[in-house]
Amino acid sequence: MAYVIVLPEFGLVADPIAGIVTTAGESLSPVVDKVAILEASADDLVNMLSGEGNYVASFPGREKTLVIGGSINAFWYGLAIGLLVAGIIAFQLIKVGS
């Protein structure tokens, strides 16, 4: 029976007849640990939409940083767009008044 080596560092081999990836007598615990870290990061990406919570890659005590940062960002973008619209309206009024 021939196997195809998939990941030699974890001992993973593929059985072409059965069509499965399995271990060649070694443990899958390093792979499972990396998948758990990846799942936690994916959950953080989804949870960032709410803006609350403590994330895997952040320091302790920074639970509300996304909410505060998003509010400041929205304020400055709103101010810039509002001033642009006000400037266009002011120039149009000056042009019409002349």
CSV table of N, CA and C in Angstrom, one decimal:
chain,number,residue,atom,x,y,z
A,1,MET,N,0.9,-1.2,0.0
A,1,MET,CA,0.0,0.0,0.0
A,1,MET,C,0.9,1.2,0.0
A,2,ALA,N,0.7,2.1,-0.9
A,2,ALA,CA,1.5,3.3,-1.0
A,2,ALA,C,0.7,4.5,-0.4
A,3,TYR,N,1.5,5.4,0.2
A,3,TYR,CA,1.0,6.6,0.8
A,3,TYR,C,1.7,7.8,0.2
A,4,VAL,N,1.0,8.9,0.2
A,4,VAL,CA,1.6,10.1,-0.3
A,4,VAL,C,1.9,11.0,0.9
A,5,ILE,N,3.1,11.4,1.1
A,5,ILE,CA,3.4,12.3,2.3
A,5,ILE,C,2.9,13.7,2.0
A,6,VAL,N,2.1,14.1,3.0
A,6,VAL,CA,1.5,15.5,2.9
A,6,VAL,C,2.3,16.5,3.7
A,7,LEU,N,2.4,16.2,5.0
A,7,LEU,CA,3.2,17.1,5.9
A,7,LEU,C,4.1,16.2,6.7
A,8,PRO,N,5.4,16.1,6.3
A,8,PRO,CA,6.3,15.2,7.1
A,8,PRO,C,6.6,15.6,8.5
A,9,GLU,N,6.5,16.9,8.8
A,9,GLU,CA,6.8,17.4,10.1
A,9,GLU,C,5.7,17.0,11.1
A,10,PHE,N,4.5,16.7,10.6
A,10,PHE,CA,3.4,16.3,11.5
A,10,PHE,C,3.1,14.8,11.3
A,11,GLY,N,3.7,14.2,10.4
A,11,GLY,CA,3.5,12.8,10.1
A,11,GLY,C,2.2,12.5,9.4
A,12,LEU,N,1.7,13.5,8.6
A,12,LEU,CA,0.5,13.3,7.8
A,12,LEU,C,0.7,12.7,6.5
A,13,VAL,N,0.0,11.7,6.2
A,13,VAL,CA,0.1,11.0,4.9
A,13,VAL,C,-1.3,10.9,4.3
A,14,ALA,N,-1.4,10.9,2.9
A,14,ALA,CA,-2.7,10.7,2.3
A,14,ALA,C,-2.8,9.3,1.7
A,15,ASP,N,-3.9,8.7,1.9
A,15,ASP,CA,-4.2,7.4,1.3
A,15,ASP,C,-4.9,7.6,0.0
A,16,PRO,N,-4.3,7.4,-1.2
A,16,PRO,CA,-5.0,7.7,-2.4
A,16,PRO,C,-6.1,6.8,-2.8
A,17,ILE,N,-6.2,5.6,-2.2
A,17,ILE,CA,-7.2,4.7,-2.5
A,17,ILE,C,-8.5,5.0,-1.7
A,18,ALA,N,-8.3,5.3,-0.4
A,18,ALA,CA,-9.4,5.7,0.4
A,18,ALA,C,-9.8,7.2,0.3
A,19,GLY,N,-8.8,8.0,-0.1
A,19,GLY,CA,-9.1,9.4,-0.3
A,19,GLY,C,-9.1,10.2,1.0
A,20,ILE,N,-8.3,9.8,2.0
A,20,ILE,CA,-8.3,10.4,3.3
A,20,ILE,C,-6.9,10.8,3.7
A,21,VAL,N,-6.8,11.8,4.5
A,21,VAL,CA,-5.5,12.2,5.1
A,21,VAL,C,-5.5,11.7,6.5
A,22,THR,N,-4.4,11.0,6.9
A,22,THR,CA,-4.3,10.3,8.2
A,22,THR,C,-2.9,10.5,8.7
A,23,THR,N,-2.7,10.0,9.9
A,23,THR,CA,-1.4,10.0,10.5
A,23,THR,C,-0.6,8.8,10.2
A,24,ALA,N,0.7,8.9,10.2
A,24,ALA,CA,1.5,7.7,10.0
A,24,ALA,C,2.1,7.3,11.4
A,25,GLY,N,1.3,7.1,12.3
A,25,GLY,CA,1.8,6.7,13.7
A,25,GLY,C,2.1,7.8,14.6
A,26,GLU,N,1.9,9.1,14.2
A,26,GLU,CA,2.3,10.2,15.0
A,26,GLU,C,1.0,10.9,15.5
A,27,SER,N,1.2,11.8,16.4
A,27,SER,CA,0.0,12.5,17.0
A,27,SER,C,-0.4,13.7,16.2
A,28,LEU,N,-1.7,14.0,16.2
A,28,LEU,CA,-2.2,15.2,15.5
A,28,LEU,C,-2.3,16.4,16.5
A,29,SER,N,-1.8,16.3,17.7
A,29,SER,CA,-1.9,17.4,18.6
A,29,SER,C,-1.3,18.7,18.2
A,30,PRO,N,-0.1,18.8,17.5
A,30,PRO,CA,0.3,20.1,17.0
A,30,PRO,C,-0.6,20.7,16.0
A,31,VAL,N,-1.2,19.9,15.1
A,31,VAL,CA,-2.1,20.4,14.1
A,31,VAL,C,-3.4,20.9,14.8
A,32,VAL,N,-3.9,20.2,15.7
A,32,VAL,CA,-5.1,20.6,16.5
A,32,VAL,C,-4.9,21.9,17.2
A,33,ASP,N,-3.7,22.1,17.8
A,33,ASP,CA,-3.4,23.3,18.5
A,33,ASP,C,-3.3,24.5,17.6
A,34,LYS,N,-2.8,24.3,16.4
A,34,LYS,CA,-2.7,25.4,15.4
A,34,LYS,C,-4.1,25.7,14.9
A,35,VAL,N,-4.9,24.7,14.7
A,35,VAL,CA,-6.3,24.9,14.2
A,35,VAL,C,-7.1,25.7,15.3
A,36,ALA,N,-6.8,25.4,16.6
A,36,ALA,CA,-7.5,26.1,17.7
A,36,ALA,C,-7.2,27.6,17.7
A,37,ILE,N,-5.9,27.9,17.4
A,37,ILE,CA,-5.4,29.3,17.4
A,37,ILE,C,-6.1,30.0,16.2
A,38,LEU,N,-6.2,29.3,15.0
A,38,LEU,CA,-6.8,29.9,13.8
A,38,LEU,C,-8.3,30.1,14.1
A,39,GLU,N,-9.0,29.2,14.7
A,39,GLU,CA,-10.4,29.4,15.0
A,39,GLU,C,-10.6,30.6,16.0
A,40,ALA,N,-9.7,30.8,17.0
A,40,ALA,CA,-9.9,31.9,17.9
A,40,ALA,C,-9.7,33.2,17.1
A,41,SER,N,-8.7,33.3,16.2
A,41,SER,CA,-8.5,34.5,15.4
A,41,SER,C,-9.7,34.7,14.5
A,42,ALA,N,-10.2,33.7,13.9
A,42,ALA,CA,-11.4,33.9,13.0
A,42,ALA,C,-12.6,34.4,13.8
A,43,ASP,N,-12.8,33.9,15.0
A,43,ASP,CA,-13.8,34.4,15.9
A,43,ASP,C,-13.6,35.8,16.2
A,44,ASP,N,-12.4,36.2,16.5
A,44,ASP,CA,-12.1,37.6,16.7
A,44,ASP,C,-12.4,38.5,15.5
A,45,LEU,N,-12.2,38.1,14.3
A,45,LEU,CA,-12.5,38.9,13.2
A,45,LEU,C,-14.0,39.1,13.1
A,46,VAL,N,-14.8,38.1,13.4
A,46,VAL,CA,-16.3,38.2,13.4
A,46,VAL,C,-16.7,39.1,14.5
A,47,ASN,N,-16.1,38.9,15.7
A,47,ASN,CA,-16.6,39.7,16.9
A,47,ASN,C,-16.1,41.1,16.8
A,48,MET,N,-15.2,41.5,15.9
A,48,MET,CA,-14.8,42.9,15.8
A,48,MET,C,-16.0,43.8,15.2
A,49,LEU,N,-16.9,43.1,14.6
A,49,LEU,CA,-18.1,43.9,14.1
A,49,LEU,C,-18.9,44.5,15.2
A,50,SER,N,-18.9,43.9,16.4
A,50,SER,CA,-19.6,44.5,17.5
A,50,SER,C,-18.8,45.6,18.2
A,51,GLY,N,-17.5,45.4,18.2
A,51,GLY,CA,-16.6,46.4,18.8
A,51,GLY,C,-16.4,46.3,20.3
A,52,GLU,N,-16.9,45.2,20.8
A,52,GLU,CA,-16.7,45.0,22.3
A,52,GLU,C,-16.0,43.6,22.5
A,53,GLY,N,-15.4,43.5,23.6
A,53,GLY,CA,-14.7,42.2,24.0
A,53,GLY,C,-13.2,42.3,24.0
A,54,ASN,N,-12.6,41.3,24.5
A,54,ASN,CA,-11.2,41.2,24.6
A,54,ASN,C,-10.7,40.2,23.5
A,55,TYR,N,-9.8,40.6,22.7
A,55,TYR,CA,-9.4,39.7,21.6
A,55,TYR,C,-8.1,39.0,21.9
A,56,VAL,N,-7.8,37.9,21.1
A,56,VAL,CA,-6.7,37.1,21.4
A,56,VAL,C,-5.4,37.8,21.3
A,57,ALA,N,-5.2,38.6,20.2
A,57,ALA,CA,-4.0,39.3,20.0
A,57,ALA,C,-3.9,40.7,20.6
A,58,SER,N,-4.7,41.0,21.5
A,58,SER,CA,-4.7,42.4,22.2
A,58,SER,C,-4.2,42.3,23.6
A,59,PHE,N,-3.8,43.4,24.1
A,59,PHE,CA,-3.4,43.4,25.5
A,59,PHE,C,-4.6,43.6,26.5
A,60,PRO,N,-4.4,43.2,27.7
A,60,PRO,CA,-5.5,43.3,28.7
A,60,PRO,C,-5.9,44.7,28.9
A,61,GLY,N,-7.2,45.0,29.2
A,61,GLY,CA,-7.7,46.3,29.5
A,61,GLY,C,-8.0,47.1,28.3
A,62,ARG,N,-8.1,46.5,27.1
A,62,ARG,CA,-8.4,47.3,25.9
A,62,ARG,C,-9.8,46.8,25.3
A,63,GLU,N,-10.8,46.7,26.1
A,63,GLU,CA,-12.0,46.1,25.7
A,63,GLU,C,-12.8,47.1,24.8
A,64,LYS,N,-12.8,48.4,25.0
A,64,LYS,CA,-13.6,49.3,24.3
A,64,LYS,C,-12.8,50.1,23.2
A,65,THR,N,-11.6,49.7,22.9
A,65,THR,CA,-10.8,50.5,21.9
A,65,THR,C,-11.4,50.5,20.6
A,66,LEU,N,-12.0,49.5,20.1
A,66,LEU,CA,-12.6,49.6,18.7
A,66,LEU,C,-13.8,50.5,18.7
A,67,VAL,N,-14.6,50.6,19.8
A,67,VAL,CA,-15.7,51.5,19.8
A,67,VAL,C,-15.2,53.0,19.8
A,68,ILE,N,-14.2,53.2,20.7
A,68,ILE,CA,-13.7,54.6,20.8
A,68,ILE,C,-13.0,55.0,19.5
A,69,GLY,N,-12.2,54.1,18.9
A,69,GLY,CA,-11.5,54.4,17.7
A,69,GLY,C,-12.4,54.6,16.5
A,70,GLY,N,-13.4,53.8,16.5
A,70,GLY,CA,-14.4,53.9,15.4
A,70,GLY,C,-15.2,55.2,15.5
A,71,SER,N,-15.5,55.7,16.7
A,71,SER,CA,-16.2,56.9,16.9
A,71,SER,C,-15.4,58.1,16.5
A,72,ILE,N,-14.1,58.1,16.9
A,72,ILE,CA,-13.2,59.2,16.5
A,72,ILE,C,-13.0,59.3,15.0
A,73,ASN,N,-12.9,58.1,14.4
A,73,ASN,CA,-12.7,58.0,13.0
A,73,ASN,C,-13.9,58.5,12.2
A,74,ALA,N,-15.1,58.1,12.7
A,74,ALA,CA,-16.3,58.6,12.0
A,74,ALA,C,-16.5,60.1,12.2
A,75,PHE,N,-16.1,60.6,13.4
A,75,PHE,CA,-16.2,62.1,13.6
A,75,PHE,C,-15.4,62.8,12.6
A,76,TRP,N,-14.1,62.4,12.4
A,76,TRP,CA,-13.2,63.2,11.5
A,76,TRP,C,-13.6,63.0,10.1
A,77,TYR,N,-14.1,61.9,9.7
A,77,TYR,CA,-14.6,61.7,8.3
A,77,TYR,C,-15.8,62.5,8.1
A,78,GLY,N,-16.7,62.5,9.0
A,78,GLY,CA,-17.9,63.4,8.9
A,78,GLY,C,-17.6,64.8,8.9
A,79,LEU,N,-16.7,65.3,9.7
A,79,LEU,CA,-16.2,66.7,9.6
A,79,LEU,C,-15.6,67.0,8.3
A,80,ALA,N,-14.8,66.2,7.7
A,80,ALA,CA,-14.2,66.5,6.5
A,80,ALA,C,-15.2,66.5,5.3
A,81,ILE,N,-16.1,65.6,5.3
A,81,ILE,CA,-17.1,65.5,4.2
A,81,ILE,C,-18.1,66.7,4.4
A,82,GLY,N,-18.4,67.0,5.6
A,82,GLY,CA,-19.3,68.1,5.9
A,82,GLY,C,-18.7,69.5,5.5
A,83,LEU,N,-17.4,69.7,5.8
A,83,LEU,CA,-16.8,70.9,5.3
A,83,LEU,C,-16.7,71.0,3.8
A,84,LEU,N,-16.4,69.8,3.2
A,84,LEU,CA,-16.4,69.8,1.7
A,84,LEU,C,-17.7,70.2,1.1
A,85,VAL,N,-18.8,69.6,1.6
A,85,VAL,CA,-20.1,70.0,1.1
A,85,VAL,C,-20.4,71.4,1.4
A,86,ALA,N,-20.1,71.9,2.6
A,86,ALA,CA,-20.4,73.3,2.9
A,86,ALA,C,-19.6,74.2,2.0
A,87,GLY,N,-18.3,73.9,1.7
A,87,GLY,CA,-17.5,74.7,0.8
A,87,GLY,C,-18.1,74.7,-0.6
A,88,ILE,N,-18.6,73.6,-1.1
A,88,ILE,CA,-19.2,73.6,-2.4
A,88,ILE,C,-20.4,74.5,-2.5
A,89,ILE,N,-21.2,74.4,-1.4
A,89,ILE,CA,-22.5,75.2,-1.4
A,89,ILE,C,-22.1,76.7,-1.3
A,90,ALA,N,-21.1,77.0,-0.5
A,90,ALA,CA,-20.6,78.4,-0.3
A,90,ALA,C,-20.1,79.0,-1.6
A,91,PHE,N,-19.3,78.2,-2.4
A,91,PHE,CA,-18.8,78.6,-3.7
A,91,PHE,C,-20.0,78.8,-4.7
A,92,GLN,N,-21.0,78.0,-4.6
A,92,GLN,CA,-22.1,78.1,-5.5
A,92,GLN,C,-22.9,79.4,-5.2
A,93,LEU,N,-23.1,79.7,-3.9
A,93,LEU,CA,-23.8,80.9,-3.5
A,93,LEU,C,-23.0,82.1,-3.9
A,94,ILE,N,-21.7,82.1,-3.8
A,94,ILE,CA,-20.9,83.2,-4.2
A,94,ILE,C,-21.0,83.4,-5.7
A,95,LYS,N,-20.9,82.3,-6.4
A,95,LYS,CA,-21.0,82.4,-7.9
A,95,LYS,C,-22.4,82.9,-8.3
A,96,VAL,N,-23.5,82.5,-7.7
A,96,VAL,CA,-24.8,82.9,-8.1
A,96,VAL,C,-25.0,84.4,-7.7
A,97,GLY,N,-24.4,84.8,-6.5
A,97,GLY,CA,-24.6,86.2,-6.1
A,97,GLY,C,-23.8,87.2,-6.9
A,98,SER,N,-22.8,86.8,-7.6
A,98,SER,CA,-22.0,87.8,-8.4
A,98,SER,C,-22.7,88.3,-9.6
